């Protein structure tokens, strides 16, 4: 089922956590930040929305590094109910897609819950002070790969954040598969 996250809550503070990465080490989310900001994205291995744009996510992460913006991806899906999102499959996914950023596992889903993550992909763009400035889409792609000339919403917004510390006032929400919760945080 497709889900759409809420609009950006400007100034919301990022949440740090230490999570296991597909490289076999444990990493702090904040340690992935660049001097000008950080993109925290929630993805998973099986989502058709993620699969359609993973090459563009990789491209934008590489290009944003040149602007001083770091990037980290987190998978929080219930791997028991969705085995294709297991930690071993995360390792394969990272290798197959040559991810140039840390891919971390939020097994207990506490980080996804703290961020209010809704879907995969769900992008959170923070400035150098780790205050939220972007909560929107990568581009206009959906479950299919869009044309190569699509406006790069996330990239352009985060370049603006790197330059001015603030994101655009107009943002289009991301869309993707809902996070596969073990127990919905909305039922707790």
Short mmCIF file of C-alpha atoms in Angstrom, two decimals:
data_model
loop_
_atom_site.label_atom_id
_atom_site.label_comp_id
_atom_site.label_asym_id
_atom_site.label_seq_id
_atom_site.Cartn_x
_atom_site.Cartn_y
_atom_site.Cartn_z
CA UNK A 1 0.00 0.00 0.00
CA UNK A 2 1.36 3.42 -0.97
CA UNK A 3 1.91 5.94 1.79
CA UNK A 4 2.70 9.66 1.81
CA UNK A 5 4.55 11.37 4.69
CA UNK A 6 3.47 14.68 6.21
CA UNK A 7 4.97 18.01 5.17
CA UNK A 8 8.25 19.29 6.57
CA UNK A 9 8.24 20.39 10.20
CA UNK A 10 10.96 23.04 9.80
CA UNK A 11 13.47 23.10 12.65
CA UNK A 12 12.61 19.66 14.04
CA UNK A 13 15.84 18.29 15.58
CA UNK A 14 17.39 15.14 14.14
CA UNK A 15 17.62 12.08 16.36
CA UNK A 16 20.94 10.28 16.74
CA UNK A 17 21.33 6.56 17.29
CA UNK A 18 23.95 3.88 16.84
CA UNK A 19 22.88 1.19 14.40
CA UNK A 20 24.56 -1.79 12.76
CA UNK A 21 25.68 -1.22 9.19
CA UNK A 22 25.96 -3.67 6.32
CA UNK A 23 29.75 -3.23 6.59
CA UNK A 24 29.68 -5.16 9.91
CA UNK A 25 30.32 -2.07 12.06
CA UNK A 26 28.04 0.03 14.24
CA UNK A 27 27.61 3.66 13.17
CA UNK A 28 26.17 6.84 14.62
CA UNK A 29 23.65 8.59 12.38
CA UNK A 30 25.17 11.98 13.22
CA UNK A 31 28.65 10.77 12.24
CA UNK A 32 27.37 10.52 8.65
CA UNK A 33 26.71 14.28 8.44
CA UNK A 34 28.79 16.50 6.24
CA UNK A 35 29.84 20.01 7.30
CA UNK A 36 26.72 21.48 5.65
CA UNK A 37 24.06 18.91 6.52
CA UNK A 38 22.74 15.38 6.37
CA UNK A 39 20.10 13.42 4.48
CA UNK A 40 18.57 10.56 6.47
CA UNK A 41 16.48 8.30 4.26
CA UNK A 42 14.42 5.28 5.13
CA UNK A 43 14.54 2.64 2.41
CA UNK A 44 14.20 -1.11 2.11
CA UNK A 45 15.32 -3.81 -0.31
CA UNK A 46 12.02 -4.97 -1.80
CA UNK A 47 10.01 -1.76 -2.29
CA UNK A 48 9.28 -1.06 -5.98
CA UNK A 49 9.46 2.69 -5.31
CA UNK A 50 12.99 2.32 -3.91
CA UNK A 51 14.05 -0.04 -6.68
CA UNK A 52 12.84 2.47 -9.29
CA UNK A 53 15.00 5.29 -7.92
CA UNK A 54 17.97 3.65 -6.18
CA UNK A 55 20.37 4.68 -8.98
CA UNK A 56 19.18 8.29 -8.59
CA UNK A 57 19.52 8.11 -4.81
CA UNK A 58 23.13 6.97 -5.30
CA UNK A 59 23.74 9.75 -7.86
CA UNK A 60 22.32 12.43 -5.57
CA UNK A 61 24.23 11.17 -2.51
CA UNK A 62 27.48 11.36 -4.49
CA UNK A 63 26.65 14.81 -5.88
CA UNK A 64 25.57 16.16 -2.48
CA UNK A 65 28.88 15.12 -0.93
CA UNK A 66 30.50 17.78 -3.15
CA UNK A 67 28.25 20.33 -1.40
CA UNK A 68 29.20 19.16 2.10
CA UNK A 69 26.02 17.16 2.70
CA UNK A 70 26.30 13.64 4.12
CA UNK A 71 23.89 10.79 3.46
CA UNK A 72 22.72 7.71 5.36
CA UNK A 73 20.05 5.11 4.61
CA UNK A 74 18.16 3.10 7.23
CA UNK A 75 16.00 0.02 6.81
CA UNK A 76 13.43 -0.52 9.53
CA UNK A 77 11.01 -2.99 7.96
CA UNK A 78 9.89 -6.06 9.89
CA UNK A 79 12.24 -8.68 8.41
CA UNK A 80 10.32 -11.58 9.95
CA UNK A 81 7.19 -10.68 8.01
CA UNK A 82 9.23 -9.46 4.99
CA UNK A 83 12.33 -11.69 4.73
CA UNK A 84 13.51 -9.89 1.59
CA UNK A 85 14.33 -6.98 3.95
CA UNK A 86 16.57 -9.08 6.22
CA UNK A 87 20.00 -7.83 7.23
CA UNK A 88 21.70 -10.37 4.91
CA UNK A 89 19.57 -9.12 2.03
CA UNK A 90 20.46 -5.54 2.96
CA UNK A 91 24.12 -6.50 2.46
CA UNK A 92 23.31 -7.90 -0.99
CA UNK A 93 21.24 -4.83 -1.90
CA UNK A 94 24.06 -2.48 -0.85
CA UNK A 95 26.59 -4.44 -2.89
CA UNK A 96 24.39 -4.79 -5.97
CA UNK A 97 23.64 -1.06 -6.01
CA UNK A 98 27.15 0.08 -4.99
CA UNK A 99 25.74 2.24 -2.20
CA UNK A 100 28.27 5.02 -1.46
CA UNK A 101 26.75 5.70 1.98
CA UNK A 102 26.11 3.75 5.15
CA UNK A 103 23.11 1.43 5.05
CA UNK A 104 21.99 0.82 8.64
CA UNK A 105 19.55 -1.60 10.22
CA UNK A 106 16.90 -0.37 12.66
CA UNK A 107 15.79 -3.82 13.80
CA UNK A 108 13.69 -2.64 16.75
CA UNK A 109 12.23 0.19 14.63
CA UNK A 110 12.88 2.76 17.36
CA UNK A 111 14.69 5.14 15.01
CA UNK A 112 11.98 4.99 12.32
CA UNK A 113 9.43 5.61 15.06
CA UNK A 114 11.43 8.56 16.47
CA UNK A 115 11.65 10.13 13.00
CA UNK A 116 8.00 9.48 12.23
CA UNK A 117 9.04 7.63 9.07
CA UNK A 118 6.04 6.66 6.99
CA UNK A 119 7.21 5.11 3.74
CA UNK A 120 10.14 3.86 1.69
CA UNK A 121 11.70 6.02 0.50
CA UNK A 122 11.19 8.77 3.09
CA UNK A 123 13.76 11.58 2.97
CA UNK A 124 14.72 13.89 5.87
CA UNK A 125 17.12 16.73 5.00
CA UNK A 126 18.89 18.47 7.89
CA UNK A 127 21.07 21.57 7.92
CA UNK A 128 24.49 21.78 9.62
CA UNK A 129 22.73 22.36 12.96
CA UNK A 130 20.80 19.10 12.44
CA UNK A 131 17.46 20.92 12.12
CA UNK A 132 14.97 19.60 9.57
CA UNK A 133 14.75 21.66 6.39
CA UNK A 134 13.45 19.16 3.84
CA UNK A 135 10.91 16.35 3.97
CA UNK A 136 10.03 15.66 0.39
CA UNK A 137 10.51 13.52 -2.65
CA UNK A 138 13.64 12.61 -4.55
CA UNK A 139 11.96 13.54 -7.83
CA UNK A 140 8.63 12.86 -9.58
CA UNK A 141 9.40 9.14 -10.12
CA UNK A 142 7.04 6.66 -8.58
CA UNK A 143 7.08 2.86 -8.97
CA UNK A 144 8.52 3.26 -12.46
CA UNK A 145 11.79 4.91 -13.41
CA UNK A 146 10.96 8.42 -14.55
CA UNK A 147 12.60 10.21 -17.49
CA UNK A 148 16.19 11.32 -17.02
CA UNK A 149 15.34 15.02 -17.11
CA UNK A 150 13.11 15.07 -14.00
CA UNK A 151 13.69 17.94 -11.59
CA UNK A 152 15.96 16.76 -8.77
CA UNK A 153 13.84 17.92 -5.81
CA UNK A 154 15.96 16.45 -3.00
CA UNK A 155 19.26 17.44 -4.56
CA UNK A 156 18.19 21.03 -5.31
CA UNK A 157 16.66 21.45 -1.84
CA UNK A 158 19.78 20.16 -0.09
CA UNK A 159 22.09 22.37 -2.18
CA UNK A 160 19.93 25.28 -0.97
CA UNK A 161 20.26 24.01 2.61
CA UNK A 162 24.04 23.73 2.20
CA UNK A 163 24.25 27.30 0.92
CA UNK A 164 21.71 29.07 3.14
CA UNK A 165 20.87 26.69 6.02
CA UNK A 166 17.20 26.68 5.02
CA UNK A 167 15.15 24.51 2.70
CA UNK A 168 12.51 25.57 0.18
CA UNK A 169 9.11 26.55 1.56
CA UNK A 170 7.34 24.52 -1.15
CA UNK A 171 8.02 20.78 -0.97
CA UNK A 172 6.38 17.81 -2.66
CA UNK A 173 5.96 14.80 -0.34
CA UNK A 174 7.64 11.51 -1.08
CA UNK A 175 5.52 8.48 -1.90
CA UNK A 176 6.33 4.85 -1.38
CA UNK A 177 5.48 1.59 0.32
CA UNK A 178 4.44 1.94 3.94
CA UNK A 179 6.97 1.04 6.62
CA UNK A 180 6.33 -2.57 7.62
CA UNK A 181 5.87 -2.19 11.37
CA UNK A 182 6.12 -5.05 13.83
CA UNK A 183 3.50 -3.21 15.86
CA UNK A 184 2.25 0.05 14.44
CA UNK A 185 3.45 3.04 16.52
CA UNK A 186 -0.05 4.42 15.99
CA UNK A 187 -1.51 1.45 17.90
CA UNK A 188 0.75 1.84 20.93
#
